[in-house]
mmCIF file of C-alpha atoms in Angstrom:
data_model
loop_
_atom_site.group_PDB
_atom_site.id
_atom_site.type_symbol
_atom_site.label_atom_id
_atom_site.label_comp_id
_atom_site.label_asym_id
_atom_site.label_seq_id
_atom_site.Cartn_x
_atom_site.Cartn_y
_atom_site.Cartn_z
ATOM 1 C CA MET A 1 0.000 0.000 0.000
ATOM 2 C CA ILE A 2 1.307 3.453 -0.912
ATOM 3 C CA PRO A 3 0.355 5.658 2.047
ATOM 4 C CA PHE A 4 -1.067 9.116 1.539
ATOM 5 C CA LEU A 5 1.678 10.537 3.756
ATOM 6 C CA ASP A 6 4.443 8.526 5.425
ATOM 7 C CA LEU A 7 5.441 10.720 8.372
ATOM 8 C CA LYS A 8 7.584 8.004 9.903
ATOM 9 C CA LYS A 9 9.700 7.787 6.752
ATOM 10 C CA ILE A 10 9.987 11.575 6.515
ATOM 11 C CA ASN A 11 11.261 11.932 10.073
ATOM 12 C CA GLN A 12 13.502 8.871 9.927
ATOM 13 C CA GLN A 13 15.711 10.824 7.507
ATOM 14 C CA TYR A 14 16.702 13.074 10.381
ATOM 15 C CA ALA A 15 16.338 10.593 13.236
ATOM 16 C CA ASN A 16 19.851 11.023 14.636
ATOM 17 C CA GLU A 17 19.635 14.819 14.648
ATOM 18 C CA LEU A 18 16.148 14.736 16.155
ATOM 19 C CA LYS A 19 17.296 12.411 18.919
ATOM 20 C CA GLU A 20 20.272 14.669 19.621
ATOM 21 C CA ALA A 21 17.917 17.641 19.817
ATOM 22 C CA ALA A 22 15.633 15.794 22.229
ATOM 23 C CA ASN A 23 18.552 14.801 24.432
ATOM 24 C CA ARG A 24 19.795 18.384 24.470
ATOM 25 C CA VAL A 25 16.422 19.604 25.735
ATOM 26 C CA ILE A 26 16.133 16.827 28.310
ATOM 27 C CA ASP A 27 19.608 17.515 29.609
ATOM 28 C CA SER A 28 19.039 21.257 29.774
ATOM 29 C CA GLY A 29 16.332 20.993 32.417
ATOM 30 C CA TRP A 30 14.481 23.897 30.745
ATOM 31 C CA TYR A 31 11.361 22.948 28.800
ATOM 32 C CA LEU A 32 9.360 26.123 28.058
ATOM 33 C CA LEU A 33 10.338 29.459 26.489
ATOM 34 C CA GLY A 34 14.045 28.821 26.682
ATOM 35 C CA ASP A 35 17.029 28.875 24.347
ATOM 36 C CA GLU A 36 15.548 26.381 21.867
ATOM 37 C CA VAL A 37 12.423 28.454 21.275
ATOM 38 C CA GLN A 38 14.433 31.656 20.980
ATOM 39 C CA SER A 39 16.864 30.019 18.559
ATOM 40 C CA PHE A 40 14.091 28.652 16.356
ATOM 41 C CA GLU A 41 12.177 31.947 16.433
ATOM 42 C CA LYS A 42 15.288 33.768 15.228
ATOM 43 C CA ALA A 43 15.988 31.174 12.521
ATOM 44 C CA PHE A 44 12.441 31.093 11.197
ATOM 45 C CA ALA A 45 12.119 34.890 11.177
ATOM 46 C CA THR A 46 15.319 35.045 9.137
ATOM 47 C CA TYR A 47 14.070 32.316 6.802
ATOM 48 C CA CYS A 48 10.830 34.243 6.225
ATOM 49 C CA ASN A 49 12.694 37.560 5.869
ATOM 50 C CA THR A 50 10.794 39.157 8.742
ATOM 51 C CA THR A 51 11.817 40.782 11.995
ATOM 52 C CA TYR A 52 9.867 38.736 14.531
ATOM 53 C CA CYS A 53 8.696 35.178 15.043
ATOM 54 C CA ILE A 54 6.621 34.183 18.072
ATOM 55 C CA GLY A 55 6.343 30.456 18.719
ATOM 56 C CA VAL A 56 2.883 29.350 19.849
ATOM 57 C CA ALA A 57 1.065 26.106 20.569
ATOM 58 C CA ASN A 58 -0.512 25.507 17.129
ATOM 59 C CA GLY A 59 -1.575 27.099 13.879
ATOM 60 C CA LEU A 60 -5.086 27.989 15.036
ATOM 61 C CA ASP A 61 -3.656 29.837 18.025
ATOM 62 C CA ALA A 62 -1.287 31.707 15.714
ATOM 63 C CA LEU A 63 -4.208 33.216 13.795
ATOM 64 C CA ASN A 64 -6.304 33.601 16.918
ATOM 65 C CA LEU A 65 -3.542 35.583 18.660
ATOM 66 C CA ILE A 66 -3.057 37.909 15.693
ATOM 67 C CA PHE A 67 -6.692 39.008 15.777
ATOM 68 C CA ARG A 68 -6.695 39.082 19.572
ATOM 69 C CA ALA A 69 -3.658 41.361 19.537
ATOM 70 C CA TYR A 70 -5.256 43.696 17.013
ATOM 71 C CA LYS A 71 -8.202 44.022 19.376
ATOM 72 C CA GLU A 72 -5.948 44.703 22.354
ATOM 73 C CA LEU A 73 -4.141 47.364 20.305
ATOM 74 C CA GLY A 74 -7.456 49.043 19.450
ATOM 75 C CA ILE A 75 -7.128 48.345 15.743
ATOM 76 C CA MET A 76 -10.164 46.043 15.733
ATOM 77 C CA GLN A 77 -13.185 45.686 17.967
ATOM 78 C CA THR A 78 -15.989 43.192 18.474
ATOM 79 C CA GLY A 79 -18.314 43.124 15.465
ATOM 80 C CA ASP A 80 -15.696 44.162 12.942
ATOM 81 C CA GLU A 81 -15.540 42.137 9.745
ATOM 82 C CA VAL A 82 -12.731 40.065 8.258
ATOM 83 C CA ILE A 83 -12.836 38.866 4.656
ATOM 84 C CA VAL A 84 -11.813 35.222 4.303
ATOM 85 C CA PRO A 85 -12.001 32.680 1.460
ATOM 86 C CA ALA A 86 -15.173 30.571 1.584
ATOM 87 C CA ASN A 87 -13.340 27.325 0.744
ATOM 88 C CA THR A 88 -10.672 27.450 3.437
ATOM 89 C CA TYR A 89 -10.179 24.960 6.239
ATOM 90 C CA ILE A 90 -12.403 25.881 9.164
ATOM 91 C CA ALA A 91 -9.479 26.959 11.380
ATOM 92 C CA SER A 92 -9.151 30.211 9.419
ATOM 93 C CA ILE A 93 -12.750 31.073 10.229
ATOM 94 C CA LEU A 94 -12.606 29.863 13.829
ATOM 95 C CA ALA A 95 -9.798 32.331 14.558
ATOM 96 C CA ILE A 96 -12.008 35.188 13.391
ATOM 97 C CA SER A 97 -15.226 34.254 15.159
ATOM 98 C CA GLU A 98 -13.449 33.277 18.381
ATOM 99 C CA ASN A 99 -12.412 36.905 18.742
ATOM 100 C CA GLY A 100 -15.919 38.266 18.330
ATOM 101 C CA LEU A 101 -15.154 39.333 14.773
ATOM 102 C CA VAL A 102 -17.378 38.529 11.810
ATOM 103 C CA PRO A 103 -16.059 36.303 9.017
ATOM 104 C CA VAL A 104 -17.220 37.452 5.588
ATOM 105 C CA LEU A 105 -16.889 34.663 3.038
ATOM 106 C CA VAL A 106 -15.657 35.441 -0.459
ATOM 107 C CA GLU A 107 -15.523 32.877 -3.249
ATOM 108 C CA PRO A 108 -12.201 31.563 -4.572
ATOM 109 C CA ASN A 109 -10.861 31.489 -8.088
ATOM 110 C CA LEU A 110 -11.613 28.038 -9.504
ATOM 111 C CA ASP A 111 -8.216 27.793 -11.204
ATOM 112 C CA THR A 112 -6.055 28.521 -8.148
ATOM 113 C CA TYR A 113 -8.496 27.682 -5.304
ATOM 114 C CA ASN A 114 -7.305 30.892 -3.644
ATOM 115 C CA LEU A 115 -9.239 34.032 -2.775
ATOM 116 C CA ASP A 116 -10.403 35.801 -5.943
ATOM 117 C CA PRO A 117 -9.159 39.431 -5.772
ATOM 118 C CA ALA A 118 -11.844 40.492 -8.260
ATOM 119 C CA LEU A 119 -14.545 39.662 -5.694
ATOM 120 C CA ILE A 120 -13.040 41.288 -2.612
ATOM 121 C CA GLU A 121 -14.119 44.915 -2.964
ATOM 122 C CA ALA A 122 -17.792 44.001 -3.320
ATOM 123 C CA ALA A 123 -17.584 42.419 0.140
ATOM 124 C CA ILE A 124 -16.004 45.422 1.876
ATOM 125 C CA THR A 125 -18.222 47.459 4.212
ATOM 126 C CA LYS A 126 -17.643 50.174 6.801
ATOM 127 C CA LYS A 127 -17.036 47.405 9.347
ATOM 128 C CA THR A 128 -14.353 45.606 7.337
ATOM 129 C CA LYS A 129 -10.985 45.760 9.063
ATOM 130 C CA ALA A 130 -8.920 42.965 7.516
ATOM 131 C CA ILE A 131 -8.438 40.441 4.744
ATOM 132 C CA LEU A 132 -7.282 36.966 5.760
ATOM 133 C CA THR A 133 -5.598 35.303 2.796
ATOM 134 C CA VAL A 134 -5.053 31.548 2.805
ATOM 135 C CA HIS A 135 -2.297 30.118 0.610
ATOM 136 C CA LEU A 136 -4.333 26.982 0.082
ATOM 137 C CA TYR A 137 -2.659 23.674 -0.795
ATOM 138 C CA GLY A 138 0.699 25.500 -0.913
ATOM 139 C CA GLN A 139 0.082 28.062 -3.688
ATOM 140 C CA VAL A 140 0.507 31.759 -2.926
ATOM 141 C CA ASN A 141 -2.342 34.224 -3.405
ATOM 142 C CA HIS A 142 -2.173 37.197 -5.769
ATOM 143 C CA MET A 143 -0.746 39.338 -2.987
ATOM 144 C CA SER A 144 0.009 42.467 -5.035
ATOM 145 C CA GLU A 145 -3.654 42.821 -5.936
ATOM 146 C CA ILE A 146 -4.862 41.970 -2.432
ATOM 147 C CA ASN A 147 -2.429 44.381 -0.769
ATOM 148 C CA ALA A 148 -3.440 47.147 -3.192
ATOM 149 C CA ILE A 149 -7.098 46.672 -2.249
ATOM 150 C CA ALA A 150 -6.194 46.657 1.445
ATOM 151 C CA GLN A 151 -4.176 49.839 1.119
ATOM 152 C CA LYS A 152 -7.008 51.554 -0.741
ATOM 153 C CA HIS A 153 -9.468 50.725 2.054
ATOM 154 C CA THR A 154 -7.006 50.934 4.994
ATOM 155 C CA LEU A 155 -7.301 47.263 5.906
ATOM 156 C CA LYS A 156 -4.920 44.886 7.607
ATOM 157 C CA VAL A 157 -3.815 41.824 5.649
ATOM 158 C CA VAL A 158 -3.089 38.575 7.474
ATOM 159 C CA GLU A 159 -1.594 35.521 5.781
ATOM 160 C CA ASP A 160 -2.666 32.014 6.723
ATOM 161 C CA CYS A 161 0.540 30.193 5.793
ATOM 162 C CA ALA A 162 -0.345 26.847 7.363
ATOM 163 C CA GLN A 163 0.168 25.061 4.022
ATOM 164 C CA ALA A 164 2.764 27.236 2.337
ATOM 165 C CA HIS A 165 6.033 27.246 4.307
ATOM 166 C CA GLY A 166 8.810 28.390 2.001
ATOM 167 C CA ALA A 167 6.674 29.524 -0.932
ATOM 168 C CA LEU A 168 7.802 32.623 -2.816
ATOM 169 C CA TYR A 169 5.810 35.435 -4.376
ATOM 170 C CA LYS A 170 7.833 37.604 -6.745
ATOM 171 C CA GLY A 171 10.948 36.506 -4.904
ATOM 172 C CA THR A 172 9.592 37.180 -1.416
ATOM 173 C CA LYS A 173 8.766 34.478 1.127
ATOM 174 C CA VAL A 174 5.256 33.997 2.455
ATOM 175 C CA GLY A 175 4.989 35.357 5.958
ATOM 176 C CA SER A 176 6.511 38.644 4.874
ATOM 177 C CA LEU A 177 3.859 39.569 2.308
ATOM 178 C CA ALA A 178 1.390 41.176 4.718
ATOM 179 C CA ASP A 179 1.041 42.747 8.156
ATOM 180 C CA ALA A 180 1.232 39.399 9.950
ATOM 181 C CA ALA A 181 1.141 35.688 9.218
ATOM 182 C CA GLY A 182 0.188 32.525 11.035
ATOM 183 C CA PHE A 183 1.992 29.215 10.524
ATOM 184 C CA SER A 184 1.117 25.700 11.622
ATOM 185 C CA PHE A 185 3.733 23.055 12.374
ATOM 186 C CA TYR A 186 1.233 20.208 12.592
ATOM 187 C CA PRO A 187 3.187 16.998 11.811
ATOM 188 C CA GLY A 188 1.791 16.677 8.280
ATOM 189 C CA LYS A 189 2.809 20.190 7.194
ATOM 190 C CA ASN A 190 5.759 20.850 4.907
ATOM 191 C CA LEU A 191 7.613 21.994 8.012
ATOM 192 C CA GLY A 192 6.105 19.688 10.591
ATOM 193 C CA ALA A 193 6.899 19.159 14.255
ATOM 194 C CA LEU A 194 6.591 15.837 16.048
ATOM 195 C CA GLY A 195 3.494 17.163 17.768
ATOM 196 C CA ASP A 196 1.583 20.432 17.649
ATOM 197 C CA GLY A 197 3.201 23.792 17.109
ATOM 198 C CA GLY A 198 2.692 27.122 15.424
ATOM 199 C CA ALA A 199 4.150 30.588 14.974
ATOM 200 C CA VAL A 200 3.232 34.178 14.250
ATOM 201 C CA ILE A 201 5.469 36.115 11.858
ATOM 202 C CA THR A 202 5.481 39.909 11.667
ATOM 203 C CA SER A 203 7.708 42.959 11.366
ATOM 204 C CA ASP A 204 5.370 45.053 13.542
ATOM 205 C CA PRO A 205 7.035 45.604 16.956
ATOM 206 C CA ALA A 206 3.756 46.451 18.714
ATOM 207 C CA LEU A 207 2.095 43.299 17.428
ATOM 208 C CA ASP A 208 5.099 41.208 18.400
ATOM 209 C CA ASP A 209 5.180 42.638 21.915
ATOM 210 C CA THR A 210 1.452 42.113 22.443
ATOM 211 C CA ILE A 211 1.387 38.535 21.141
ATOM 212 C CA ARG A 212 4.385 37.554 23.266
ATOM 213 C CA ALA A 213 2.421 38.614 26.315
ATOM 214 C CA LEU A 214 -0.877 37.109 25.171
ATOM 215 C CA ARG A 215 0.641 33.670 24.534
ATOM 216 C CA ASN A 216 1.889 33.595 28.142
ATOM 217 C CA TYR A 217 -1.234 34.347 30.198
ATOM 218 C CA GLY A 218 -1.130 37.982 29.091
ATOM 219 C CA SER A 219 2.086 38.496 31.004
ATOM 220 C CA LYS A 220 5.404 40.078 30.060
ATOM 221 C CA GLU A 221 6.584 40.026 33.672
ATOM 222 C CA LYS A 222 5.972 36.995 35.875
ATOM 223 C CA TYR A 223 2.775 37.323 37.925
ATOM 224 C CA VAL A 224 2.000 40.675 36.290
ATOM 225 C CA ASN A 225 -0.826 40.262 33.769
ATOM 226 C CA LYS A 226 -1.453 43.114 31.352
ATOM 227 C CA TYR A 227 -4.000 41.185 29.291
ATOM 228 C CA LYS A 228 -6.479 38.357 29.779
ATOM 229 C CA GLY A 229 -4.187 36.045 27.895
ATOM 230 C CA LEU A 230 -3.967 32.338 27.269
ATOM 231 C CA ASN A 231 -1.416 29.569 27.513
ATOM 232 C CA SER A 232 -0.144 29.051 23.966
ATOM 233 C CA ARG A 233 3.581 28.421 23.926
ATOM 234 C CA LEU A 234 5.733 26.454 21.517
ATOM 235 C CA ASP A 235 7.605 24.095 23.814
ATOM 236 C CA GLU A 236 11.353 23.608 23.819
ATOM 237 C CA ILE A 237 11.461 20.105 22.395
ATOM 238 C CA GLN A 238 9.258 20.935 19.385
ATOM 239 C CA ALA A 239 11.310 24.072 18.741
ATOM 240 C CA ALA A 240 14.467 21.948 18.781
ATOM 241 C CA PHE A 241 12.928 19.490 16.314
ATOM 242 C CA LEU A 242 11.766 22.300 14.041
ATOM 243 C CA LYS A 243 15.216 23.892 14.020
ATOM 244 C CA VAL A 244 16.587 20.582 12.703
ATOM 245 C CA LYS A 245 13.914 20.199 10.033
ATOM 246 C CA LEU A 246 14.078 23.837 8.905
ATOM 247 C CA LYS A 247 17.552 23.137 7.481
ATOM 248 C CA TYR A 248 16.040 20.644 5.055
ATOM 249 C CA LEU A 249 12.817 22.462 4.150
ATOM 250 C CA ASP A 250 13.992 23.841 0.804
ATOM 251 C CA ASP A 251 15.304 20.418 -0.254
ATOM 252 C CA GLU A 252 11.979 18.842 0.678
ATOM 253 C CA ILE A 253 10.123 21.497 -1.311
ATOM 254 C CA LYS A 254 12.292 20.643 -4.320
ATOM 255 C CA ALA A 255 11.405 16.959 -3.916
ATOM 256 C CA ARG A 256 7.696 17.794 -3.686
ATOM 257 C CA ARG A 257 7.931 19.829 -6.888
ATOM 258 C CA GLU A 258 9.523 16.891 -8.690
ATOM 259 C CA VAL A 259 6.589 14.671 -7.715
ATOM 260 C CA ALA A 260 4.075 17.342 -8.717
ATOM 261 C CA ASN A 261 5.759 17.937 -12.065
ATOM 262 C CA TYR A 262 5.689 14.201 -12.801
ATOM 263 C CA TYR A 263 1.967 14.113 -12.067
ATOM 264 C CA LEU A 264 1.350 17.187 -14.229
ATOM 265 C CA ALA A 265 3.332 15.788 -17.152
ATOM 266 C CA ASN A 266 1.992 12.245 -17.057
ATOM 267 C CA ILE A 267 -1.624 12.208 -15.844
ATOM 268 C CA THR A 268 -3.594 12.186 -19.072
ATOM 269 C CA ASN A 269 -6.998 10.884 -17.978
ATOM 270 C CA GLN A 270 -9.519 13.390 -19.357
ATOM 271 C CA GLN A 271 -11.785 12.841 -16.348
ATOM 272 C CA ILE A 272 -9.162 14.478 -14.149
ATOM 273 C CA VAL A 273 -8.711 18.246 -13.780
ATOM 274 C CA LEU A 274 -5.115 18.921 -12.777
ATOM 275 C CA PRO A 275 -3.894 21.859 -10.671
ATOM 276 C CA ILE A 276 -3.001 25.051 -12.490
ATOM 277 C CA VAL A 277 0.420 26.365 -11.517
ATOM 278 C CA GLU A 278 0.986 30.041 -12.160
ATOM 279 C CA ASN A 279 4.618 30.093 -11.036
ATOM 280 C CA GLN A 280 6.856 27.230 -9.966
ATOM 281 C CA THR A 281 8.335 29.080 -6.985
ATOM 282 C CA SER A 282 4.919 30.192 -5.735
ATOM 283 C CA HIS A 283 3.737 26.629 -5.108
ATOM 284 C CA VAL A 284 5.301 24.327 -2.508
ATOM 285 C CA TRP A 285 2.833 21.461 -3.023
ATOM 286 C CA HIS A 286 1.671 20.790 0.497
ATOM 287 C CA LEU A 287 -1.109 18.954 -1.318
ATOM 288 C CA PHE A 288 -1.569 17.799 -4.904
ATOM 289 C CA VAL A 289 -5.262 18.413 -5.447
ATOM 290 C CA ILE A 290 -7.145 17.200 -8.483
ATOM 291 C CA ARG A 291 -10.819 17.412 -9.407
ATOM 292 C CA CYS A 292 -12.965 14.521 -10.541
ATOM 293 C CA LYS A 293 -16.738 14.354 -10.889
ATOM 294 C CA ASN A 294 -16.561 10.686 -9.916
ATOM 295 C CA ARG A 295 -14.375 11.332 -6.890
ATOM 296 C CA GLN A 296 -15.796 8.588 -4.695
ATOM 297 C CA GLN A 297 -15.313 5.951 -7.376
ATOM 298 C CA LEU A 298 -11.790 7.169 -8.160
ATOM 299 C CA GLN A 299 -10.815 7.122 -4.505
ATOM 300 C CA GLN A 300 -12.105 3.568 -4.119
ATOM 301 C CA TYR A 301 -10.354 2.518 -7.342
ATOM 302 C CA LEU A 302 -7.064 3.866 -6.021
ATOM 303 C CA LEU A 303 -7.557 2.096 -2.710
ATOM 304 C CA ASP A 304 -8.409 -1.176 -4.440
ATOM 305 C CA ASN A 305 -5.129 -0.853 -6.310
ATOM 306 C CA GLY A 306 -3.015 -0.097 -3.251
ATOM 307 C CA VAL A 307 -2.981 3.706 -3.074
ATOM 308 C CA GLN A 308 -4.317 5.884 -0.272
ATOM 309 C CA SER A 309 -5.745 9.305 -1.086
ATOM 310 C CA SER A 310 -7.544 12.001 0.881
ATOM 311 C CA ILE A 311 -10.150 14.757 0.495
ATOM 312 C CA HIS A 312 -9.338 18.318 1.516
ATOM 313 C CA TYR A 313 -12.058 19.132 2.448
ATOM 314 C CA PRO A 314 -15.388 17.263 2.093
ATOM 315 C CA ILE A 315 -17.624 19.865 3.799
ATOM 316 C CA PRO A 316 -17.181 23.637 3.301
ATOM 317 C CA PRO A 317 -17.276 25.858 6.410
ATOM 318 C CA HIS A 318 -20.643 27.427 5.637
ATOM 319 C CA GLN A 319 -22.245 23.951 5.651
ATOM 320 C CA GLN A 320 -20.715 22.861 8.953
ATOM 321 C CA ASP A 321 -23.011 22.563 11.975
ATOM 322 C CA ALA A 322 -20.658 24.894 13.856
ATOM 323 C CA TYR A 323 -21.688 27.738 11.533
ATOM 324 C CA LYS A 324 -25.272 26.762 10.855
ATOM 325 C CA ASN A 325 -27.347 29.820 9.858
ATOM 326 C CA THR A 326 -24.284 32.069 10.129
ATOM 327 C CA PHE A 327 -23.607 32.966 6.519
ATOM 328 C CA ASN A 328 -25.924 34.620 4.038
ATOM 329 C CA GLY A 329 -25.729 34.158 0.290
ATOM 330 C CA SER A 330 -24.700 31.246 -1.861
ATOM 331 C CA PHE A 331 -21.234 29.873 -2.550
ATOM 332 C CA PRO A 332 -21.532 27.707 -5.664
ATOM 333 C CA ILE A 333 -17.823 27.732 -6.562
ATOM 334 C CA THR A 334 -16.860 26.680 -3.055
ATOM 335 C CA GLU A 335 -19.463 23.917 -3.018
ATOM 336 C CA PHE A 336 -18.346 22.691 -6.439
ATOM 337 C CA ILE A 337 -14.746 22.531 -5.226
ATOM 338 C CA HIS A 338 -15.592 20.662 -2.039
ATOM 339 C CA GLU A 339 -17.735 18.162 -3.953
ATOM 340 C CA ASN A 340 -15.062 17.344 -6.529
ATOM 341 C CA VAL A 341 -11.544 17.712 -5.126
ATOM 342 C CA MET A 342 -9.316 14.945 -3.875
ATOM 343 C CA SER A 343 -5.633 14.783 -2.990
ATOM 344 C CA LEU A 344 -3.103 12.348 -4.382
ATOM 345 C CA PRO A 345 -0.062 11.309 -2.330
ATOM 346 C CA ILE A 346 2.778 13.815 -2.375
ATOM 347 C CA SER A 347 5.776 13.995 -0.068
ATOM 348 C CA PRO A 348 9.555 14.355 -0.185
ATOM 349 C CA VAL A 349 9.988 10.612 0.399
ATOM 350 C CA LEU A 350 7.612 9.365 -2.290
ATOM 351 C CA GLU A 351 9.724 7.319 -4.695
ATOM 352 C CA LEU A 352 9.574 7.571 -8.484
ATOM 353 C CA HIS A 353 8.264 4.046 -8.967
ATOM 354 C CA GLU A 354 5.461 4.833 -6.510
ATOM 355 C CA VAL A 355 4.572 8.042 -8.347
ATOM 356 C CA ALA A 356 4.604 6.174 -11.657
ATOM 357 C CA LYS A 357 2.289 3.506 -10.218
ATOM 358 C CA ILE A 358 -0.148 6.169 -8.995
ATOM 359 C CA VAL A 359 -0.147 7.847 -12.407
ATOM 360 C CA ASP A 360 -0.777 4.540 -14.150
ATOM 361 C CA ILE A 361 -3.729 3.747 -11.881
ATOM 362 C CA VAL A 362 -5.242 7.203 -12.321
ATOM 363 C CA ASN A 363 -4.852 7.019 -16.094
ATOM 364 C CA HIS A 364 -6.604 3.640 -16.223
ATOM 365 C CA PHE A 365 -9.577 4.788 -14.143
ATOM 366 C CA GLN A 366 -12.875 4.755 -15.997
ATOM 367 C CA ALA A 367 -15.982 6.236 -14.465
ATOM 368 C CA PRO A 368 -18.850 3.766 -14.184
ATOM 369 C CA ALA A 369 -21.470 4.081 -16.878
ATOM 370 C CA THR A 370 -24.616 5.926 -15.822
ATOM 371 C CA LEU A 371 -28.014 4.387 -16.473
#
C-alpha cells in the first residue's frame, strides 16, 4: 500500500539529529520558552525575511492571537468584519469568530483555489478591518492585488501560511507579504513538528510585543498580567525538532515539486482536472489536489489498487453545523470545489516508482457508466 503521507519515513531521515535535539532539551532541564524556542524563532524569522517570530502552541492559536492582539491594540473591535475565502479549512474562520469578529466569506478562483481578488471589494463594508488570505494547498495568493485593495481601504492583511512554508511570491517568502502571518507546524505540514506547534510572523514591533504577552497568560513580567491572555507556547522540544527540520525544508520542497511535475506531465486521464500552476516558486505542493466528478469511485479505485488518497475538504465551512445559519448568500464555486476535489499522495519521500504507479492507476480509471 502506498500511504497518503508517510510521516515516519519523513522523520527517519533526520532521526539522529532529532534524537540529539531531544537529548539536548532533556539535559538542559528547561522545557518552556528557553534557548531552543528563541533560537528557532530567530531562525524562522530570518528564513521568512521578517523581523519577529513568536512560537505558539498551534496554527489555530497563531491566527487567533493575531486578531486578539489587534483588538488589544485598538485596531479592531468586536463586530468588525474580516474577509476570508469561503473554501478554506475551518481553522481560518474559527480564529475570526473566536475573537468576536465577523467572518465574511468570499468565493475563490476556480483555477487557483485561492481568494479571488476580483470579488473582494464588493464584500467590503464600513465594518471591514482585515483580509485573511489563505495560501491553500501551498500556492501563494495574488498578494500584489490583495495588498493594493487593502491599502485603498485601509485594511490589515493577514496571511494564513499553514500550508505554504517556504513559498515565494515575486521573490519574497510567504509570511513577509502582509502585516502578519500565522503558521502551523502540525506533523503533516511541509515543516512539521513531532506534535503540535505554530508561529506568528510579523515585522510590527507592537504586534510582536502584544502577542508575546498574550501567549503567556497575558504576562510580560511573571505574575504581572497586562492582558487576559492564554497559555499558547511552543515548547522547547518541538522548537528543537523544528530547528533541525528547517535546514532541510527547501530540499523537501524541491522533492515535492519533482513529484508534482511528474503528475502534471503524465496524468492524461480526461476525467481528471489537474492543478493550475501560475509560477513554480509560488507553489510548494503541500497537497496535490485534483478534481474529478466521480471522486468517490476514483478514490475507491485507487484504494483497491493499493494507493491511499484524501479529500481536503469534504464539507465547506458554511455547511458545517458549527456555523449553521451564520452565513448569508450562496457559494456555488466553493461547493463545487468541495464536492469534486481529492488529494493524491505527495511527499519528499515518495519514490519515483510509486509516483509512476499512482499515475498509471489514475490514467486507467474509468468512471462507471450511468443508467
